Short mmCIF file of C-alpha atoms in Angstrom, two decimals:
data_model
loop_
_atom_site.label_atom_id
_atom_site.label_comp_id
_atom_site.label_asym_id
_atom_site.label_seq_id
_atom_site.Cartn_x
_atom_site.Cartn_y
_atom_site.Cartn_z
CA MET A 1254 49.29 -108.28 6.77
CA ARG A 1255 50.06 -107.19 3.27
CA ALA A 1256 53.31 -107.76 1.52
CA ASP A 1257 54.34 -104.11 2.12
CA GLY A 1258 53.74 -104.45 5.86
CA SER A 1259 50.47 -102.42 6.00
CA PRO A 1260 47.53 -103.93 7.86
CA ALA A 1261 45.05 -105.77 5.74
CA ASP A 1262 41.64 -104.16 5.09
CA LEU A 1263 39.24 -106.07 7.35
CA SER A 1264 36.12 -104.25 6.01
CA PRO A 1265 33.65 -106.65 4.45
CA THR A 1266 32.87 -103.91 1.80
CA PRO A 1267 35.43 -103.69 -0.96
CA THR A 1268 37.14 -100.30 -1.35
CA PRO A 1269 35.64 -98.35 -4.33
CA PRO A 1270 37.98 -97.23 -7.06
CA PRO A 1271 39.20 -93.62 -6.91
CA VAL A 1272 36.99 -90.96 -8.60
CA THR A 1273 38.56 -88.92 -11.37
CA VAL A 1274 37.53 -85.19 -11.53
CA VAL A 1275 37.33 -83.85 -15.05
CA GLN A 1276 38.61 -80.25 -15.34
CA GLY A 1277 36.91 -77.71 -17.65
CA CYS A 1278 33.76 -79.74 -18.36
CA PRO A 1279 32.61 -78.77 -21.88
CA ASP A 1280 28.92 -78.39 -20.96
CA ARG A 1281 29.68 -76.23 -17.91
CA GLY A 1282 26.90 -78.00 -16.09
CA LEU A 1283 26.60 -78.68 -12.41
CA PRO A 1284 27.88 -82.00 -11.03
CA LEU A 1285 25.28 -84.67 -10.90
CA ASP A 1286 26.08 -85.78 -7.37
CA LEU A 1287 25.20 -82.58 -5.38
CA PRO A 1288 25.87 -82.73 -1.66
CA PRO A 1289 22.93 -82.81 0.70
CA LEU A 1290 21.58 -79.47 1.92
CA GLY A 1291 23.50 -78.09 4.85
CA MET A 1292 26.73 -79.96 4.07
CA ALA A 1293 29.88 -78.38 2.78
CA PRO A 1294 30.83 -79.43 -0.72
CA ALA A 1295 33.52 -82.06 -1.14
CA PRO A 1296 37.00 -80.76 -1.81
CA GLN A 1297 36.95 -81.88 -5.41
CA GLU A 1298 33.86 -79.74 -6.17
CA GLN A 1299 35.97 -76.59 -5.84
CA ALA A 1300 37.37 -77.47 -9.28
CA PHE A 1301 34.29 -76.07 -11.06
CA LEU A 1302 35.90 -72.75 -11.96
CA PRO A 1303 35.83 -70.43 -14.98
CA ASP A 1304 38.16 -71.13 -17.86
CA PHE A 1305 40.56 -68.40 -16.88
CA ALA A 1306 41.19 -70.17 -13.53
CA ALA A 1307 41.51 -73.69 -14.90
CA PRO A 1308 45.20 -73.45 -15.91
CA THR A 1309 46.12 -72.61 -12.34
CA LEU A 1310 44.86 -76.03 -11.23
CA GLN A 1311 46.82 -77.81 -13.91
CA GLY A 1312 50.11 -76.19 -13.04
CA THR A 1313 51.80 -73.91 -10.57
CA PRO A 1314 49.63 -71.02 -9.32
CA PRO A 1315 50.69 -67.67 -10.76
CA PHE A 1316 51.15 -66.16 -7.30
CA PRO A 1317 52.66 -68.15 -4.46
CA GLY A 1318 50.23 -68.76 -1.62
CA ALA A 1319 47.18 -67.54 -3.65
CA GLY A 1320 44.22 -69.83 -4.28
CA PRO A 1321 42.05 -69.76 -7.38
CA TYR A 1322 40.12 -66.67 -6.05
CA GLY A 1323 42.99 -65.12 -4.14
CA SER A 1324 43.72 -65.35 -0.47
CA TRP A 1325 41.42 -63.85 2.24
CA ILE A 1326 42.66 -62.81 5.63
CA ALA A 1327 40.23 -61.85 8.43
CA PRO A 1328 40.57 -58.12 9.37
CA SER A 1329 42.20 -57.33 12.60
CA PRO A 1330 40.15 -55.85 15.50
CA GLY A 1331 41.71 -52.42 14.93
CA GLU A 1332 40.71 -52.42 11.27
CA ARG A 1333 37.19 -53.49 12.13
CA ARG A 1334 36.87 -50.58 14.57
CA ALA A 1335 38.20 -48.16 11.92
CA ARG A 1336 35.61 -49.40 9.42
CA VAL A 1337 32.80 -48.95 11.96
CA TRP A 1338 33.87 -45.37 12.77
CA ARG A 1339 34.11 -44.51 9.05
CA ALA A 1340 30.56 -45.78 8.52
CA ILE A 1341 29.29 -43.82 11.52
CA GLY A 1342 31.03 -40.65 10.28
CA ALA A 1343 29.50 -40.98 6.81
CA PHE A 1344 26.02 -41.44 8.31
CA VAL A 1345 26.42 -38.42 10.62
CA LEU A 1346 27.62 -36.24 7.71
CA ALA A 1347 24.66 -37.24 5.54
CA ALA A 1348 22.20 -36.65 8.38
CA ALA A 1349 23.68 -33.22 9.15
CA THR A 1350 23.45 -32.23 5.47
CA VAL A 1351 19.78 -33.18 5.33
CA ILE A 1352 19.04 -31.27 8.54
CA VAL A 1353 20.79 -28.11 7.29
CA VAL A 1354 18.96 -28.21 3.92
CA VAL A 1355 15.59 -28.71 5.62
CA ALA A 1356 16.27 -25.93 8.15
CA VAL A 1357 17.33 -23.39 5.49
CA THR A 1358 14.35 -24.23 3.29
CA ALA A 1359 11.97 -24.05 6.25
CA ARG A 1360 13.32 -20.66 7.32
CA GLY A 1361 12.81 -19.23 3.83
CA LEU A 1362 9.31 -20.68 3.70
CA VAL A 1363 8.36 -19.29 7.10
CA ALA A 1364 9.71 -15.86 6.16
CA ARG A 1365 7.21 -15.68 3.26
CA MET A 1366 4.28 -16.95 5.29
CA PRO A 1367 1.66 -14.87 7.05
CA ALA A 1368 2.10 -14.78 10.80
CA ALA A 1369 -0.68 -17.30 11.50
CA SER A 1370 0.66 -19.83 8.98
CA ALA A 1371 4.20 -19.39 10.29
CA GLU A 1372 3.09 -20.23 13.81
CA ALA A 1373 1.23 -23.29 12.55
CA PHE A 1374 4.34 -24.38 10.64
CA ARG A 1375 6.54 -24.06 13.74
CA ALA A 1376 4.06 -26.14 15.71
CA MET A 1377 4.42 -29.08 13.29
CA THR A 1378 6.67 -31.99 14.12
CA PRO A 1379 10.02 -32.22 12.31
CA VAL A 1380 8.76 -35.19 10.28
CA ASN A 1381 5.70 -33.32 9.08
CA ARG A 1382 7.83 -30.27 8.30
CA ALA A 1383 10.15 -32.33 6.15
CA SER A 1384 7.21 -34.01 4.44
CA LEU A 1385 5.57 -30.70 3.73
CA LEU A 1386 8.78 -29.22 2.30
CA ALA A 1387 9.29 -32.27 0.12
CA LEU A 1388 5.72 -32.03 -1.11
CA ARG A 1389 6.13 -28.33 -1.88
CA SER A 1390 9.41 -28.93 -3.70
CA SER A 1391 7.98 -31.72 -5.84
CA ARG A 1392 5.07 -29.54 -6.87
CA GLU A 1393 7.21 -26.55 -7.77
CA ASP A 1394 10.04 -28.40 -9.53
CA ALA A 1395 8.24 -31.21 -11.34
CA GLY A 1396 4.87 -29.52 -11.66
CA ALA A 1397 3.16 -32.78 -10.86
CA SER A 1398 0.71 -33.75 -8.18
CA ALA A 1399 2.26 -35.33 -5.11
CA ALA A 1400 1.39 -38.96 -4.61
CA VAL A 1401 0.00 -38.50 -1.16
CA ALA A 1402 -3.26 -39.90 0.06
CA PRO A 1403 -5.90 -37.18 0.55
CA GLU A 1404 -6.14 -37.81 4.26
CA GLY A 1405 -2.36 -37.67 4.64
CA LEU A 1406 -2.17 -34.51 2.54
CA ALA A 1407 -4.80 -32.87 4.73
CA ARG A 1408 -2.65 -33.53 7.78
CA LEU A 1409 0.47 -32.13 6.12
CA GLN A 1410 -0.96 -29.01 4.49
CA LEU A 1411 -0.81 -25.75 6.40
CA PRO A 1412 -4.13 -24.31 7.52
CA ALA A 1413 -5.49 -21.57 5.25
CA PRO A 1414 -4.19 -18.24 6.52
CA PRO A 1415 -6.88 -15.97 7.89
CA PRO A 1416 -7.66 -12.90 5.78
CA GLU A 1417 -5.50 -9.94 6.60
CA PRO A 1418 -7.55 -7.58 8.74
CA ALA A 1419 -8.07 -4.22 7.07
CA THR A 1420 -6.71 -1.28 8.99
CA PRO A 1421 -9.72 0.31 10.60
CA PRO A 1422 -10.24 3.99 9.79
CA PRO A 1423 -9.63 6.48 12.58
CA ALA A 1424 -12.53 6.89 15.00
CA ILE A 1425 -13.27 10.56 14.42
CA ARG A 1426 -15.54 12.45 16.81
CA HIS A 1427 -17.96 14.36 14.58
CA GLU A 1428 -20.23 16.05 17.10
CA GLY A 1429 -19.47 19.51 18.41
CA TYR A 1430 -16.46 21.58 17.42
CA ALA A 1431 -12.97 22.51 18.58
CA SER A 1432 -11.81 26.04 19.26
CA ILE A 1433 -8.92 27.32 17.16
CA ARG A 1434 -7.29 30.72 16.73
CA GLY A 1435 -9.98 33.11 15.53
CA GLY A 1436 -12.66 30.49 14.91
CA VAL A 1437 -13.80 26.88 15.19
CA LEU A 1438 -12.92 23.54 13.64
CA PHE A 1439 -15.55 21.05 12.53
CA THR A 1440 -15.19 17.43 11.55
CA PRO A 1441 -18.31 16.99 9.38
CA ASP A 1442 -20.09 13.68 9.01
CA THR A 1443 -18.61 13.46 5.51
CA PHE A 1444 -15.06 13.70 6.89
CA ARG A 1445 -13.88 10.08 6.67
CA PRO A 1446 -10.07 9.87 6.53
CA THR A 1447 -8.59 6.42 5.97
CA GLY A 1448 -5.30 7.23 7.67
CA SER A 1449 -3.44 10.15 9.21
CA SER A 1450 -3.59 12.40 6.12
CA TYR A 1451 -6.43 14.85 5.75
CA ASP A 1452 -7.70 17.65 3.54
CA LEU A 1453 -8.77 21.02 4.93
CA LEU A 1454 -11.34 23.60 3.88
CA LEU A 1455 -10.37 26.87 5.59
CA HIS A 1456 -13.23 29.36 5.23
CA PHE A 1457 -13.17 33.03 6.20
CA HIS A 1458 -16.29 35.03 7.12
CA GLY A 1459 -19.66 33.41 7.43
CA ASN A 1460 -22.06 31.53 9.66
CA THR A 1461 -20.15 28.54 11.07
CA GLN A 1462 -23.03 26.04 11.08
CA LEU A 1463 -24.00 27.09 7.57
CA VAL A 1464 -20.49 26.39 6.25
CA ARG A 1465 -20.41 23.01 7.99
CA GLU A 1466 -23.80 21.97 6.61
CA SER A 1467 -22.80 23.15 3.13
CA ALA A 1468 -19.71 20.91 3.25
CA GLU A 1469 -21.83 17.94 4.31
CA VAL A 1470 -24.49 18.55 1.65
CA ALA A 1471 -21.80 18.78 -1.03
CA GLY A 1472 -20.19 15.56 0.25
CA LEU A 1473 -16.79 17.10 1.01
CA ASN A 1474 -14.41 14.66 2.71
CA ALA A 1475 -12.37 17.23 4.60
CA ALA A 1476 -12.03 18.96 7.93
CA VAL A 1477 -13.70 22.39 7.94
CA ALA A 1478 -12.38 25.43 9.80
CA VAL A 1479 -14.36 28.68 9.89
CA ILE A 1480 -12.72 31.98 10.91
CA ASN A 1481 -14.67 35.14 11.75
CA LEU A 1482 -12.73 38.27 12.70
CA GLY A 1483 -15.04 41.20 11.96
CA ILE A 1484 -17.24 42.97 9.43
CA GLY A 1485 -14.80 44.56 6.98
CA SER A 1486 -11.90 43.06 5.05
CA GLY A 1487 -9.44 45.22 7.02
CA ALA A 1488 -9.80 43.08 10.15
CA TYR A 1489 -8.77 39.97 8.19
CA GLU A 1490 -5.90 41.72 6.42
CA ASP A 1491 -4.49 43.08 9.65
CA PHE A 1492 -4.69 39.77 11.50
CA TYR A 1493 -2.83 37.81 8.82
CA ALA A 1494 -0.38 40.59 7.98
CA THR A 1495 1.99 39.14 10.59
CA PRO A 1496 4.21 36.40 9.12
CA GLY A 1497 3.68 32.98 10.70
CA VAL A 1498 0.12 33.57 11.90
CA TYR A 1499 -1.29 31.39 9.12
CA GLU A 1500 1.16 28.58 9.88
CA SER A 1501 0.29 28.80 13.58
CA LEU A 1502 -3.37 28.38 12.66
CA LEU A 1503 -2.55 25.20 10.72
CA ALA A 1504 -0.66 23.88 13.75
CA ASP A 1505 -3.72 24.59 15.91
CA ILE A 1506 -5.84 22.60 13.49
CA ASP A 1507 -3.45 19.65 13.63
CA ARG A 1508 -3.65 19.57 17.42
CA ALA A 1509 -7.43 19.88 17.39
CA LEU A 1510 -7.78 17.00 14.94
CA ALA A 1511 -5.54 14.83 17.09
CA GLN A 1512 -7.85 15.48 20.03
CA ARG A 1513 -10.83 14.52 17.88
CA GLY A 1514 -9.41 11.11 16.99
CA LEU A 1515 -7.06 11.56 14.02
CA PRO A 1516 -3.70 9.93 14.89
CA THR A 1517 -0.59 11.98 14.04
CA PRO A 1518 -2.44 14.35 11.66
CA ARG A 1519 -0.69 15.18 8.39
CA LEU A 1520 -2.14 17.96 6.25
CA ARG A 1521 -2.42 16.89 2.64
CA ARG A 1522 -4.32 19.63 0.74
CA VAL A 1523 -5.73 23.05 1.67
CA ALA A 1524 -8.58 24.97 0.08
CA LEU A 1525 -8.88 28.64 1.08
CA SER A 1526 -12.49 29.83 0.93
CA SER A 1527 -14.15 33.18 1.63
CA TRP A 1528 -17.37 35.15 1.36
CA SER A 1529 -17.67 38.91 1.26
CA ALA A 1530 -15.01 40.54 3.49
CA GLY A 1531 -13.19 37.26 4.13
CA TYR A 1532 -11.14 37.74 0.97
CA GLY A 1533 -8.84 40.05 3.00
CA ALA A 1534 -7.42 37.03 4.88
CA ILE A 1535 -6.77 35.11 1.64
CA ALA A 1536 -5.01 38.15 0.10
CA LYS A 1537 -2.51 38.32 2.98
CA ILE A 1538 -2.08 34.54 3.25
CA LEU A 1539 -1.21 34.32 -0.46
CA GLU A 1540 1.26 37.16 0.02
CA LEU A 1541 3.04 35.92 3.15
CA ARG A 1542 2.59 32.15 3.33
CA ARG A 1543 5.77 30.11 3.58
CA GLY A 1544 4.55 27.54 1.10
CA ALA A 1545 5.13 24.52 3.32
CA GLU A 1546 1.54 23.31 2.95
CA ALA A 1547 0.00 22.16 -0.33
CA LEU A 1548 -2.40 24.92 -1.33
CA ASP A 1549 -4.66 23.25 -3.87
CA ALA A 1550 -7.74 25.46 -4.25
CA ILE A 1551 -9.11 28.98 -3.72
CA LEU A 1552 -12.87 29.57 -3.57
CA VAL A 1553 -14.07 33.19 -3.43
CA THR A 1554 -17.79 34.03 -3.34
CA ASP A 1555 -18.73 37.63 -4.17
CA GLY A 1556 -15.87 39.20 -2.33
CA ILE A 1557 -12.68 40.46 -4.06
CA HIS A 1558 -12.45 44.27 -3.97
CA CYS A 1559 -9.73 46.88 -4.33
CA GLY A 1560 -9.21 50.62 -4.66
CA PHE A 1561 -9.01 52.70 -7.81
CA VAL A 1562 -5.87 54.00 -9.50
CA PRO A 1563 -6.99 56.24 -12.38
CA GLU A 1564 -3.62 56.19 -14.15
CA GLN A 1565 -3.81 52.41 -14.58
CA PRO A 1566 -5.42 51.09 -17.79
CA SER A 1567 -7.84 48.97 -15.77
CA GLY A 1568 -8.41 51.74 -13.27
CA LEU A 1569 -7.80 49.23 -10.45
CA ASN A 1570 -5.04 49.12 -7.88
CA PRO A 1571 -2.72 46.29 -9.07
CA LEU A 1572 -0.82 46.08 -5.79
CA GLN A 1573 -3.96 45.13 -3.90
CA LEU A 1574 -4.70 42.43 -6.47
CA ALA A 1575 -1.13 41.17 -6.94
CA SER A 1576 -1.43 38.04 -4.79
CA PHE A 1577 -4.72 37.08 -6.45
CA ALA A 1578 -3.19 37.70 -9.89
CA ARG A 1579 -0.33 35.28 -9.16
CA ALA A 1580 -2.84 32.67 -8.00
CA ALA A 1581 -4.88 33.21 -11.19
CA GLN A 1582 -1.78 32.56 -13.30
CA LEU A 1583 -1.11 29.32 -11.40
CA ALA A 1584 -4.70 28.28 -12.00
CA ALA A 1585 -4.32 29.06 -15.70
CA SER A 1586 -1.45 26.53 -15.69
CA ASP A 1587 -3.71 23.96 -13.96
CA LYS A 1588 -1.58 24.05 -10.81
CA LEU A 1589 -4.50 24.86 -8.53
CA LEU A 1590 -8.26 25.41 -8.64
CA PHE A 1591 -9.40 29.05 -8.45
CA THR A 1592 -13.18 29.61 -8.56
CA ILE A 1593 -14.83 33.02 -8.30
CA THR A 1594 -18.52 33.95 -8.13
CA HIS A 1595 -19.75 37.52 -8.12
CA SER A 1596 -22.98 39.50 -8.11
CA GLU A 1597 -23.88 42.73 -9.94
CA ILE A 1598 -23.45 44.92 -6.85
CA ASP A 1599 -21.45 48.11 -7.46
CA PRO A 1600 -20.16 49.57 -4.17
CA ILE A 1601 -19.08 52.76 -6.02
CA ALA A 1602 -16.45 53.69 -3.39
CA TYR A 1603 -14.21 50.80 -4.45
CA ALA A 1604 -14.01 48.29 -7.29
CA SER A 1605 -16.79 45.75 -7.56
CA SER A 1606 -16.35 42.01 -7.49
CA THR A 1607 -17.35 42.01 -11.17
CA ALA A 1608 -14.50 44.35 -12.11
CA THR A 1609 -11.86 42.47 -10.10
CA ALA A 1610 -12.97 39.12 -11.56
CA SER A 1611 -12.53 40.48 -15.10
CA TYR A 1612 -9.10 41.85 -14.14
CA LEU A 1613 -7.97 38.41 -12.89
CA LEU A 1614 -9.23 36.70 -16.06
CA ASP A 1615 -7.13 39.06 -18.19
CA ALA A 1616 -4.09 38.67 -15.91
CA ALA A 1617 -4.29 34.88 -16.15
CA ALA A 1618 -4.69 34.77 -19.92
CA GLY A 1619 -2.32 37.64 -20.72
CA HIS A 1620 -4.99 39.35 -22.82
CA HIS A 1621 -8.58 40.47 -22.56
CA VAL A 1622 -11.02 37.61 -22.05
CA GLU A 1623 -14.57 37.91 -23.32
CA ARG A 1624 -17.21 36.20 -21.24
CA SER A 1625 -19.94 34.05 -22.68
CA PRO A 1626 -23.56 33.98 -21.53
CA ALA A 1627 -24.25 31.38 -18.86
CA SER A 1628 -27.19 29.04 -19.19
CA ASP A 1629 -27.19 26.33 -16.54
CA ALA A 1630 -28.37 27.50 -13.14
CA PRO A 1631 -27.16 25.61 -10.06
CA PRO A 1632 -29.80 23.81 -7.98
CA HIS A 1633 -31.34 25.87 -5.24
CA LEU A 1634 -30.67 24.41 -1.78
CA ARG A 1635 -32.60 24.97 1.42
CA LEU A 1636 -30.32 24.35 4.37
CA ARG A 1637 -31.47 24.03 7.94
CA ALA A 1638 -28.71 26.35 9.13
CA ALA A 1639 -29.99 29.04 6.73
CA GLU A 1640 -33.43 29.21 8.31
CA GLY A 1641 -33.96 32.71 9.66
CA ALA A 1642 -30.88 34.15 7.93
CA VAL A 1643 -33.04 35.55 5.15
CA SER A 1644 -36.81 35.95 4.99
CA LYS A 1645 -38.37 33.50 2.58
CA LYS A 1646 -39.98 36.44 0.79
CA LEU A 1647 -36.56 38.00 0.22
CA GLU A 1648 -34.63 34.77 -0.48
CA LYS A 1649 -32.95 34.92 -3.86
CA GLN A 1650 -31.99 32.16 -6.23
CA MET A 1651 -28.68 32.02 -8.09
CA ILE A 1652 -29.39 33.02 -11.71
CA PRO A 1653 -26.20 32.91 -13.81
CA THR A 1654 -25.43 35.66 -16.30
CA THR A 1655 -21.85 35.18 -17.61
CA GLU A 1656 -19.02 32.71 -17.34
CA ALA A 1657 -15.42 32.32 -18.47
CA SER A 1658 -12.50 29.99 -17.76
CA VAL A 1659 -8.76 30.09 -18.26
CA GLY A 1660 -7.33 26.69 -17.33
CA GLU A 1661 -8.54 26.02 -13.77
CA LEU A 1662 -9.55 29.63 -13.19
CA HIS A 1663 -13.36 29.75 -13.35
CA VAL A 1664 -15.39 32.97 -13.12
CA ARG A 1665 -19.19 33.03 -13.01
CA GLY A 1666 -21.41 36.07 -12.69
CA PHE A 1667 -24.89 35.97 -11.16
CA ARG A 1668 -27.82 38.34 -11.29
CA GLY A 1669 -28.67 40.66 -8.43
CA ASN A 1670 -27.57 43.84 -6.68
CA THR A 1671 -29.29 43.59 -3.30
CA PRO A 1672 -27.99 42.40 0.07
CA GLU A 1673 -30.11 39.27 -0.33
CA HIS A 1674 -28.39 38.52 -3.64
CA HIS A 1675 -25.08 39.00 -1.88
CA MET A 1676 -26.15 36.64 0.93
CA ALA A 1677 -27.21 34.00 -1.61
CA HIS A 1678 -23.54 33.46 -2.60
CA LEU A 1679 -22.90 32.14 0.93
CA LEU A 1680 -26.16 30.23 1.28
CA GLN A 1681 -25.70 28.40 -2.03
CA MET A 1682 -21.97 27.65 -1.91
CA ALA A 1683 -22.82 23.94 -1.66
CA SER A 1684 -24.25 24.12 -5.19
CA THR A 1685 -21.84 26.63 -6.77
CA VAL A 1686 -18.18 26.35 -5.66
CA LEU A 1687 -17.99 23.29 -3.41
CA PRO A 1688 -18.98 20.67 -6.06
CA GLU A 1689 -15.89 21.55 -8.10
CA LEU A 1690 -13.68 21.07 -5.05
CA VAL A 1691 -15.36 17.76 -4.16
CA GLU A 1692 -14.78 16.47 -7.69
CA ARG A 1693 -11.16 17.65 -7.73
CA TRP A 1694 -10.31 16.01 -4.43
CA ARG A 1695 -12.14 12.82 -5.34
CA VAL A 1696 -10.14 12.11 -8.50
CA GLY A 1697 -7.11 14.39 -8.20
CA GLY A 1698 -5.00 12.37 -5.78
CA ASP A 1699 -2.21 13.90 -3.74
CA PRO A 1700 -0.75 17.16 -5.06
CA PRO A 1701 2.96 17.56 -5.92
CA SER A 1702 5.26 17.65 -2.91
CA SER A 1703 6.58 21.11 -3.69
CA GLY A 1704 4.65 23.99 -2.13
CA ARG A 1705 3.05 26.68 -4.27
#
């Protein structure tokens, strides 16, 4: 027992002196006697604090109940649940934002894709879609190559879209013909429309097969209708003197073309053509037409005639030539093509085609037009359809004599005053008047929408 009544220390090892902890060690080093790994540090080791905390160990703490680093209280279960739900909500919001951005971008991308590529894109997994969109965005925004392995890029890239198939042209039936009001409709081998629109050569008076073959030899890409109503011009004038007959004929042609393979036919340009007496139909059509169709050309071969009026300066009947005169003035303004050929035949009882051609030249120009000598003869064609029409001994070639032009009004005179010379204007139309029409319709494009 000790003097103070406490039990005596019976340990054979003397009690070591107390250890003094030095606060604010100048070298700020670690204590030399570190505790073994896995053991909590001794209480005195908590004194190694920054300088700003040292005064709190030497005196009264600035805040009651606060340690050197402040007090820590474990969160309650309710607070822990609140923190978990806040974290889940933030994650869901971020995920929803990403999904919306990817979906909007994908929809815009698919809208600009061809159909085949769009289907391939929809078939991709969501991960590959997102990767592809990210790759596309990085290329467009940064302009740099994406750091994707070639084999991975090959899996992510869309397959090359197949080439857009060209719209096949209509399957036109070229053999045979279709019956129309007063004649027949041909679809020559050279008639190759690319869509529903078509051009039309409407010819009056002449052998039907000859006109078709002439269009093919000239290379005319148009439907060809041939009307035959009689021998004299009066039969043609009387038939088309009724308003609406011409428009009904065009409607017949539309229906016939639909039956021959042209879907929803739409008439684009019309060329009115005639030989000999057929000019009577053109005269009445020009006078009475409603102007709904686009009349683009008039081709007359050795055929415009009229009566005499002695009191007129020209001696010709202007009323009978009025519709042709208006057309000549339009041609002079380059609004349509008007081509005339004539022979040297003088019928005596009425004005010749030479006299009427000169009258139309003067009417178009507003003054007398002098003709110049012609030099270049058109090539002479031998058509199969012309065999037997004229004896080879009597067959005549087209030898030009004079020519003159006012704008798109072209007049050419040819030698000859026999029936065979007259027939030659029909037999050789593929080398005289049709080449001008072929050239015009090849480079001229669609005419103005307003009728003439």
